[in-house]
Coordinates of N, CA, C and O in Angstrom, one line a residue:
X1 N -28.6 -4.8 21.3 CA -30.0 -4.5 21.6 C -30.4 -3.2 21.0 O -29.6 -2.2 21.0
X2 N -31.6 -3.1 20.7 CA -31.9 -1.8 19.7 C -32.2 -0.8 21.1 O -31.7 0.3 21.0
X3 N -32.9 -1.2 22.3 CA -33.2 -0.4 22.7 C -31.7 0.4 24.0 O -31.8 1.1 25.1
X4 N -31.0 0.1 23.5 CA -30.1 0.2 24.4 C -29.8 2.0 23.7 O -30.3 2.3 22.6
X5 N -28.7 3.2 24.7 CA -28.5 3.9 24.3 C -26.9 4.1 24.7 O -26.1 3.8 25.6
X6 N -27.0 4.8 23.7 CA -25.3 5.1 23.2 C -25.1 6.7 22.9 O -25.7 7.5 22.1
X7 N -23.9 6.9 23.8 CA -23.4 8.2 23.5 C -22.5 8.2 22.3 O -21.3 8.0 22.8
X8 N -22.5 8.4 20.9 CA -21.9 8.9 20.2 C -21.4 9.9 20.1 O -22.0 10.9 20.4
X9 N -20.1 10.1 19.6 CA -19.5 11.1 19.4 C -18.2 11.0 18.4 O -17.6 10.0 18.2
X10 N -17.9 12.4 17.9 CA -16.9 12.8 17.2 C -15.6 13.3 17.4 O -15.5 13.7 18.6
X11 N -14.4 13.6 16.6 CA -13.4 13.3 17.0 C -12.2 13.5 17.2 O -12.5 13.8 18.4
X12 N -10.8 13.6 17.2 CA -10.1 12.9 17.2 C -9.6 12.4 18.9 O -9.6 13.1 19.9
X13 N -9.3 11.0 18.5 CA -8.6 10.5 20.2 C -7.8 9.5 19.9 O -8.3 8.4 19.5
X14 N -6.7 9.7 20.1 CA -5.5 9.0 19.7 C -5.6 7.6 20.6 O -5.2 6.5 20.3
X15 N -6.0 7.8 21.3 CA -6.0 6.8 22.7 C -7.2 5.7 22.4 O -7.1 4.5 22.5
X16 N -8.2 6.3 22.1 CA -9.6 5.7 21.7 C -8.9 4.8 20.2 O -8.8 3.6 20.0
X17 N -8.6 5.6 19.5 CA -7.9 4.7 18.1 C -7.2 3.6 18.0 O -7.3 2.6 17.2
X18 N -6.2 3.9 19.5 CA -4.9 2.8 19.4 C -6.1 1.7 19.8 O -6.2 0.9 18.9
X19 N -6.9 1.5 20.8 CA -7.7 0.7 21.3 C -8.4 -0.2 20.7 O -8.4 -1.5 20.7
X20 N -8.9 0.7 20.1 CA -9.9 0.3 18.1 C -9.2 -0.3 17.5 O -9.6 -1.2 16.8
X21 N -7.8 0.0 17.4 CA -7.1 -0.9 16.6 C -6.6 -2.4 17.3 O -6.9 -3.6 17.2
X22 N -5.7 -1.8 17.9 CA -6.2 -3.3 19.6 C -7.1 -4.4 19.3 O -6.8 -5.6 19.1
X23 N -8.1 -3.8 19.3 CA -9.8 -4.3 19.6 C -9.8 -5.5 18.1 O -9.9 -6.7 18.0
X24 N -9.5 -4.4 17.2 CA -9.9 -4.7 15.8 C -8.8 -6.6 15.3 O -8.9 -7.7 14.8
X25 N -7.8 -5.4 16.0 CA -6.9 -6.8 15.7 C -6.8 -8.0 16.2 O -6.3 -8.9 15.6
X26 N -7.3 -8.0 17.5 CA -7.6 -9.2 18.7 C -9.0 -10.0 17.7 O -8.9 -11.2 17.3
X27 N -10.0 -9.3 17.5 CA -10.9 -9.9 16.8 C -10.5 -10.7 15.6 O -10.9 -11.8 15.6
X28 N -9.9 -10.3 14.5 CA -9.1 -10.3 13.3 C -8.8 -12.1 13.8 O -9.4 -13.2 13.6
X29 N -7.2 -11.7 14.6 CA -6.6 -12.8 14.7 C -7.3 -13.9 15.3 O -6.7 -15.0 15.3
X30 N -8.8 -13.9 16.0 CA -9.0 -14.7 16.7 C -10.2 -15.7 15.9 O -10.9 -16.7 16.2
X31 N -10.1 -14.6 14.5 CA -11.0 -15.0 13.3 C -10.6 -15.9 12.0 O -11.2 -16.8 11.5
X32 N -9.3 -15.4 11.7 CA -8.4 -15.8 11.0 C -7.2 -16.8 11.4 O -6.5 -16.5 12.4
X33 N -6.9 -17.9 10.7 CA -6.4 -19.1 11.2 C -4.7 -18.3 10.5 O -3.6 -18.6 10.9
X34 N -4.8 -17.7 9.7 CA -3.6 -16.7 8.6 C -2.9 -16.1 9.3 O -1.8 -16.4 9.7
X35 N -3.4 -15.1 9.7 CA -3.7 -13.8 10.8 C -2.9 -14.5 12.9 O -2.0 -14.2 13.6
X36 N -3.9 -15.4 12.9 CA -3.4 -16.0 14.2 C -1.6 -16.8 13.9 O -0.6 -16.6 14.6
X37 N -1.7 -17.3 13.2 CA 0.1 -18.0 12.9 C 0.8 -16.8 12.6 O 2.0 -16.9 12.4
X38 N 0.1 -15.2 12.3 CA 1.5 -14.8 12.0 C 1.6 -13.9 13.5 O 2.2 -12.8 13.5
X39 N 1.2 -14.3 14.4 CA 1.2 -13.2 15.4 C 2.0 -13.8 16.3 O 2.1 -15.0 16.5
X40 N 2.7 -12.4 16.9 CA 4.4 -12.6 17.5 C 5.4 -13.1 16.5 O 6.3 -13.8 17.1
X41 N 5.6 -13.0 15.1 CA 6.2 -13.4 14.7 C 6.6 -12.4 14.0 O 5.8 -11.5 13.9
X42 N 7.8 -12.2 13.3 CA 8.6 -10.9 12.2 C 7.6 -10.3 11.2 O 7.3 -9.1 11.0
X43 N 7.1 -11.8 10.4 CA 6.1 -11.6 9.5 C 4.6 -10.7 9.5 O 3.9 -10.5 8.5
X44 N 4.4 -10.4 11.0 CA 3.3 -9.8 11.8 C 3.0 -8.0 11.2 O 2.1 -7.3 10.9
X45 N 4.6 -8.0 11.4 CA 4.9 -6.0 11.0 C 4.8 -6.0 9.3 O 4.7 -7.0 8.5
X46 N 4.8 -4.7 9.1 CA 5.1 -4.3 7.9 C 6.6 -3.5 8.2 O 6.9 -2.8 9.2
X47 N 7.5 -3.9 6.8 CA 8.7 -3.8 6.9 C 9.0 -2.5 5.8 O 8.6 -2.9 4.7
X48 N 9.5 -1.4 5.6 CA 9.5 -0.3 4.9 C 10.4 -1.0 3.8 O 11.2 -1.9 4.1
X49 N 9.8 -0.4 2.4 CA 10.6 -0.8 1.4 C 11.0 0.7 0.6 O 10.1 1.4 0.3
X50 N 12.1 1.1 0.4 CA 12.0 2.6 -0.5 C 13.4 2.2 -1.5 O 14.5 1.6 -1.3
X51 N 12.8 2.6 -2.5 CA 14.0 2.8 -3.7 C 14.6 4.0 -4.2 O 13.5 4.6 -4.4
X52 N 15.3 4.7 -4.4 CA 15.3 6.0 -5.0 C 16.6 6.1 -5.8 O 17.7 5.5 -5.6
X53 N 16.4 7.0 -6.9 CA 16.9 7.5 -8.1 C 17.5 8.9 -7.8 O 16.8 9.9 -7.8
X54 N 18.8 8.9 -7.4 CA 19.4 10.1 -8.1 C 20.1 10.6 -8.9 O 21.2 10.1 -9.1
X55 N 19.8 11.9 -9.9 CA 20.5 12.1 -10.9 C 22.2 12.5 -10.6 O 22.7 12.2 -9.4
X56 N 22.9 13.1 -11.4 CA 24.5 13.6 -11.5 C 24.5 14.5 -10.6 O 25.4 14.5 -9.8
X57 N 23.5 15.5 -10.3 CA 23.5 16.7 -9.2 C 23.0 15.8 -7.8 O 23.8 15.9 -6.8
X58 N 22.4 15.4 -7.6 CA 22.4 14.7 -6.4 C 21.0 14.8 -6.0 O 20.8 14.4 -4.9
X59 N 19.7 15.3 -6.7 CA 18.5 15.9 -6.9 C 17.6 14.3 -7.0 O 18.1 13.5 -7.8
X60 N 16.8 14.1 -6.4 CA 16.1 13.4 -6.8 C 15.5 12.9 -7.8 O 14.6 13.6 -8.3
X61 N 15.8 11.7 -8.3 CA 15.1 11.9 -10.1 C 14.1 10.7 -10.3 O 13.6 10.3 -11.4
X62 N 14.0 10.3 -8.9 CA 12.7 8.8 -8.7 C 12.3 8.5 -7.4 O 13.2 8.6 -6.5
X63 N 11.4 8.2 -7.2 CA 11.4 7.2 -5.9 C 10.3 6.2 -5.8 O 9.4 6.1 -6.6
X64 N 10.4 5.4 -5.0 CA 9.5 4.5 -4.4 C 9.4 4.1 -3.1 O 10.3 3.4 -2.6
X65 N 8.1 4.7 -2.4 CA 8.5 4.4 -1.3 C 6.6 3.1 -0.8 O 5.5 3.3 -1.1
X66 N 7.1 2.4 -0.3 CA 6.0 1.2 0.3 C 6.8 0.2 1.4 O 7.9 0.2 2.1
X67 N 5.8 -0.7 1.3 CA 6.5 -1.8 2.6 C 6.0 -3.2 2.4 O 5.0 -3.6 1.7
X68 N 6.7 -3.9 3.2 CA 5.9 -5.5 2.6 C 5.7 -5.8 4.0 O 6.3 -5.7 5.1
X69 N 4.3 -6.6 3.3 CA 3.6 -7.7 4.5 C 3.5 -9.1 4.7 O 2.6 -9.7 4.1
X70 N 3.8 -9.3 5.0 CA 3.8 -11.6 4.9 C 4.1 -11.8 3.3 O 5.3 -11.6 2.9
X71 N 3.5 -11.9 2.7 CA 4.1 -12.3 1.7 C 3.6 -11.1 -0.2 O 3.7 -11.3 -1.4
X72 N 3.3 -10.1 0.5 CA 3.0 -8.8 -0.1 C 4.2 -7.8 -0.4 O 5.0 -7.8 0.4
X73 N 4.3 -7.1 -1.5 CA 4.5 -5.8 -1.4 C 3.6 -4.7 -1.6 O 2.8 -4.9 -2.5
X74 N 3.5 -3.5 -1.1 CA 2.4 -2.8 -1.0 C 3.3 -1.5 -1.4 O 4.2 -1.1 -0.7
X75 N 2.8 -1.1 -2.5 CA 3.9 0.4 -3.3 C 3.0 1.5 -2.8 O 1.9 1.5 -3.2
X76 N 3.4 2.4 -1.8 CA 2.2 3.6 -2.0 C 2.8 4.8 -2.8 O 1.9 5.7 -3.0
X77 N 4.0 5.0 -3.1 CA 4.1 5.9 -3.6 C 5.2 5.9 -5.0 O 6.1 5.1 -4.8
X78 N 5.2 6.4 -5.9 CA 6.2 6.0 -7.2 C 5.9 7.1 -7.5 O 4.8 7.4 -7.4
X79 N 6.9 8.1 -8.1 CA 7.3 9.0 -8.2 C 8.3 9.2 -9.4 O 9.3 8.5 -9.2
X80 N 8.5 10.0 -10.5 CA 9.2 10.0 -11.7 C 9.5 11.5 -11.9 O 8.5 12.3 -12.0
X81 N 10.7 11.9 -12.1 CA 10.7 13.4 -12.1 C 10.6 14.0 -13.6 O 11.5 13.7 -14.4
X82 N 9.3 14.9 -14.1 CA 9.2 14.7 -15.3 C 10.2 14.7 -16.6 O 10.0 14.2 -17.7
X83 N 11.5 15.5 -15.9 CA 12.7 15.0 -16.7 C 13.0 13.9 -17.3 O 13.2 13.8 -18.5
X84 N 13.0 12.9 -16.2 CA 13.4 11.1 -16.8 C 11.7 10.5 -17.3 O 11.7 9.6 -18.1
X85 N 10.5 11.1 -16.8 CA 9.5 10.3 -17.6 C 9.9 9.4 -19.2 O 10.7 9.9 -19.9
X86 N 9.4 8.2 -19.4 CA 10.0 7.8 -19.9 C 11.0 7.4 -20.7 O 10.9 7.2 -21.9
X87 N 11.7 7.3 -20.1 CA 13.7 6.6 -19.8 C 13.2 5.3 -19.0 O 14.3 4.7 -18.8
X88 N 12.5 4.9 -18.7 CA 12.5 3.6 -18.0 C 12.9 3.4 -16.4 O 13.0 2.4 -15.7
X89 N 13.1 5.0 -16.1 CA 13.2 5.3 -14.9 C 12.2 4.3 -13.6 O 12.6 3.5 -12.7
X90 N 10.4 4.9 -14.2 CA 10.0 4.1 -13.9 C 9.4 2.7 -13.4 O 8.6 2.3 -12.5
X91 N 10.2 2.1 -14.5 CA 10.0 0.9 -14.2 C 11.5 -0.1 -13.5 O 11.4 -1.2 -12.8
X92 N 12.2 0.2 -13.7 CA 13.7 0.4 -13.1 C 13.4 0.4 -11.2 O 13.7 -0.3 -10.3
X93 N 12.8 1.3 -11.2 CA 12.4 1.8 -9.9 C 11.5 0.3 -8.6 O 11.6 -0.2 -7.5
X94 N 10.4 0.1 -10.0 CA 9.5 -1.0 -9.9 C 9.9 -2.1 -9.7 O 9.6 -2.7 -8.6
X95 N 10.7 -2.4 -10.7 CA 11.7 -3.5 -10.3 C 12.3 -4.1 -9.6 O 12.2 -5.3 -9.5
X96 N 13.2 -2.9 -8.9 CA 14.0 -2.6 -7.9 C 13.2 -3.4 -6.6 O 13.7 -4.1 -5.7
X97 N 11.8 -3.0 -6.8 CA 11.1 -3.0 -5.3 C 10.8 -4.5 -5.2 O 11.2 -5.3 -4.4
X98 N 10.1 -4.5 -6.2 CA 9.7 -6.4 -6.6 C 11.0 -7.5 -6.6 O 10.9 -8.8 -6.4
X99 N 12.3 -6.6 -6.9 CA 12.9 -7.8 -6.8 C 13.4 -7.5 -5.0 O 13.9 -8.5 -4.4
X100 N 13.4 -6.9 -4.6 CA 13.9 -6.7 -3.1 C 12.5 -7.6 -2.2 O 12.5 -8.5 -1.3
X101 N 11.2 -6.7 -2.9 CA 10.6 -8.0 -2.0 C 10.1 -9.3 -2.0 O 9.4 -9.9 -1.2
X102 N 10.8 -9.9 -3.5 CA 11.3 -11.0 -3.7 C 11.8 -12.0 -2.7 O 11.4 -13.1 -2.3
X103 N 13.1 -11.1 -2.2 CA 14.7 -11.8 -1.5 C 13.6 -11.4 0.3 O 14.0 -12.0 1.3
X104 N 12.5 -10.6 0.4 CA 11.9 -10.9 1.5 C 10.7 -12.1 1.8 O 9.9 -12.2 2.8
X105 N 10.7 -13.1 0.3 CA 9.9 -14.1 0.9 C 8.6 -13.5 0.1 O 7.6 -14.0 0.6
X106 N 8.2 -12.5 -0.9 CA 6.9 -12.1 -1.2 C 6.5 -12.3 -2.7 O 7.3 -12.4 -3.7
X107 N 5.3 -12.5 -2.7 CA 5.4 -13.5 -4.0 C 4.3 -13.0 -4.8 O 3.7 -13.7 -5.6
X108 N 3.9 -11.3 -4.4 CA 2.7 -10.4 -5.0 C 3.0 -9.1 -4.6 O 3.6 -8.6 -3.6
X109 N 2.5 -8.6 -5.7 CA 2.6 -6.8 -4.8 C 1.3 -6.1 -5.5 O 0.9 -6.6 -6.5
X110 N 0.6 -4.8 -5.0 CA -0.9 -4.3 -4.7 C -0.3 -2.8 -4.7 O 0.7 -2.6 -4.2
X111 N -1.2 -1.8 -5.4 CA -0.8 -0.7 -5.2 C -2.2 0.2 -5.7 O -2.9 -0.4 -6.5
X112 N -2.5 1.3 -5.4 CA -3.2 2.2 -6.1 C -2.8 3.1 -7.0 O -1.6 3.4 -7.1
X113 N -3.8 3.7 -8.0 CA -3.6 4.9 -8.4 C -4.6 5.6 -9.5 O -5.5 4.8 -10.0
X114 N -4.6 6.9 -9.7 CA -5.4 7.6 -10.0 C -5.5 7.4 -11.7 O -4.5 7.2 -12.4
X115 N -6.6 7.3 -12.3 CA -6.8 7.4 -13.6 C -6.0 8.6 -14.3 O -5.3 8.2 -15.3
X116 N -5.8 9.8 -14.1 CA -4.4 10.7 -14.9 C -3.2 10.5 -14.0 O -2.2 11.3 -13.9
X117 N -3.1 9.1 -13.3 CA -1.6 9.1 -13.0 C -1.1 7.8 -14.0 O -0.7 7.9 -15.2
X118 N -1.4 6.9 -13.4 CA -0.4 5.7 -14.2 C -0.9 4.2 -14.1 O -0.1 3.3 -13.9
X119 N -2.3 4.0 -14.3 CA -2.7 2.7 -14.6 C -2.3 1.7 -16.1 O -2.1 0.5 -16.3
X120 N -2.4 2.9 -17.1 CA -1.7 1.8 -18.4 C 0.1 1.5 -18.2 O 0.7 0.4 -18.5
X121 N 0.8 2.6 -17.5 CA 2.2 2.4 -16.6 C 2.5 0.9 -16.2 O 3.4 0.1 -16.7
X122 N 1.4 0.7 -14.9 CA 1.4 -0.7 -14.2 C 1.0 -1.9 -14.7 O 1.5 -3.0 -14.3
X123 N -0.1 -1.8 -15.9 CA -0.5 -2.7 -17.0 C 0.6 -3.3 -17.6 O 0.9 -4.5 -17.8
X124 N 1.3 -2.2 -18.0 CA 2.5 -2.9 -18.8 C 3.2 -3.5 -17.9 O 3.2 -4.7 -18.3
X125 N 3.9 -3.4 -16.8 CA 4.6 -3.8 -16.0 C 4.1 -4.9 -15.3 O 4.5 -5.0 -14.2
X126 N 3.3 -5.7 -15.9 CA 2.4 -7.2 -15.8 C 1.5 -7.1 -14.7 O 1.5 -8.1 -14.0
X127 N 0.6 -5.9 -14.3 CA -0.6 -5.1 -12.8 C -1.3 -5.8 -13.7 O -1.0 -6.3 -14.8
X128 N -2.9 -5.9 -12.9 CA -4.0 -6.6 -13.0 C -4.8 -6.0 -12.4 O -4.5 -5.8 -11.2
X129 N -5.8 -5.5 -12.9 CA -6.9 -4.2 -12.6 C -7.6 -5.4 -11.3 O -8.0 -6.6 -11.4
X130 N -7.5 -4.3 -9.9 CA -8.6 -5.6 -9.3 C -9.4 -4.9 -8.8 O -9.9 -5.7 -8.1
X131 N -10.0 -3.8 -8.6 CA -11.2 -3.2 -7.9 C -10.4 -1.7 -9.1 O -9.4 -1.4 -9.7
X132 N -11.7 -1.2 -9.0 CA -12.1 0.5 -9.7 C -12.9 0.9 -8.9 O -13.7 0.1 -8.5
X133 N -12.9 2.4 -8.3 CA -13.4 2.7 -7.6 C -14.0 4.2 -8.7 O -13.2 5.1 -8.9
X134 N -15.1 4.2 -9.2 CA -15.2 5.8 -10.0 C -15.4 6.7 -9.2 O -15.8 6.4 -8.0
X135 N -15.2 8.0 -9.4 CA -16.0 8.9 -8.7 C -14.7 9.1 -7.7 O -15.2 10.0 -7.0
X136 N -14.0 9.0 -7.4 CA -13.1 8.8 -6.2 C -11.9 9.0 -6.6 O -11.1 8.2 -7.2
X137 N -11.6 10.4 -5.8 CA -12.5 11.5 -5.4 C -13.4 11.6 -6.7 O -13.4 10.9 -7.7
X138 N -14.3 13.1 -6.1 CA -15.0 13.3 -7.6 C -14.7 13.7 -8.8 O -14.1 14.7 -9.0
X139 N -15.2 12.8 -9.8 CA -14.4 13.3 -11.0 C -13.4 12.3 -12.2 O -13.3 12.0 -13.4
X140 N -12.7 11.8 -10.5 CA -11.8 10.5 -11.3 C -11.6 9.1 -10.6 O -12.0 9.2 -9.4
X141 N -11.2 8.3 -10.8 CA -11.5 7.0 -11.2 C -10.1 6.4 -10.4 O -8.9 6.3 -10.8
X142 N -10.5 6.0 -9.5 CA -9.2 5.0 -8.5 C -8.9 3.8 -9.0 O -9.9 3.4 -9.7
X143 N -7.7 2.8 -8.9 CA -7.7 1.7 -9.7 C -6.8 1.3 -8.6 O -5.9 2.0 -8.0
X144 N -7.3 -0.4 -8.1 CA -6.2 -1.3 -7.8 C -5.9 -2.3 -8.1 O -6.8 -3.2 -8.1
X145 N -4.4 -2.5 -8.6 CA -3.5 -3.3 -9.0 C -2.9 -4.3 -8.3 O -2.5 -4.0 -7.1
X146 N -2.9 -5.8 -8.9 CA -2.2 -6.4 -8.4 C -1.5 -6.9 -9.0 O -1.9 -6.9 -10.2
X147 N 0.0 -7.6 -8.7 CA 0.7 -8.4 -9.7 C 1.3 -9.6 -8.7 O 2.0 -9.4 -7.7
X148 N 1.0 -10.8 -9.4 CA 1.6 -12.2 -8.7 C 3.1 -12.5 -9.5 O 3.5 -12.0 -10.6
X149 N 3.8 -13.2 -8.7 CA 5.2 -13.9 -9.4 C 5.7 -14.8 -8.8 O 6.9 -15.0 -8.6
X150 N 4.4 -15.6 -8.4 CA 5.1 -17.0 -7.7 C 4.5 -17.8 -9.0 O 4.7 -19.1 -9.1

């Protein structure tokens, strides 16, 4: 109702959040026929996925760190140390992740990234432009990627 009144307010409240999230996800599953079969079930969580590259010194020379969800992998982070840039480090790395969350039952993977980081990178690596976000932040241009292999 329009005329009703509401105390707004600002933030942070960890307690108020968890709730919201609670809240958010009871509505979700009670919405979604997807959503509802995967609850109480393994496939419910997100499961950490990380790869990593070390050189002869023991230094870090790659990583990948993300997680998979029902039948997703979700990359948030890829990382190439400009030493090994390409050496195929990169995509080695990539690989790595897709075929791991392969052997977890996932049969897609979704990632972001910034227009001066590595969208022609994931192109080659068979990504598919699916939303562009310009401006974001200001200046440069967000890109999300998907890639199928069922």
């Amino acid at each position: 109702m329009v005329g009703r009144m509401f105390l707004i307010e600002t933030g942070e409240d960890k307690d108020r959040r968890d709730l919201l999230r609670r809240r958010l996800l009871d509505t979700n599953t009670a919405a979604s026929p997807v959503l509802r079969a995967l609850r109480g079930t393994p496939d419910e969580r997100e499961l950490p996925l990380h790869v990593w590259a070390m050189d002869e010194a023991g230094d870090m020379a790659g990583g990948l760190a993300g997680h998979t969800w029902t039948t997703w992998l979700h990359v948030t982070y890829l990382w190439v140390d400009e030493r090994y840039r390409g050496t195929g480090l990169g995509s080695r790395l990539l690989a790595e992740a897709e075929a791991t969350a392969g052997g977890r039952g996932c049969r897609a993977a979704r990632l972001e990234t910034w227009d001066f980081q590595a969208p022609d990178f994931y192109r080659k690596q068979g990504y598919e432009v699916a939303c562009v976000i310009p401006d974001y932040p200001p200046g440069t241009t967000e890109y999300t990627l998907t890639k199928r292999w069922d």
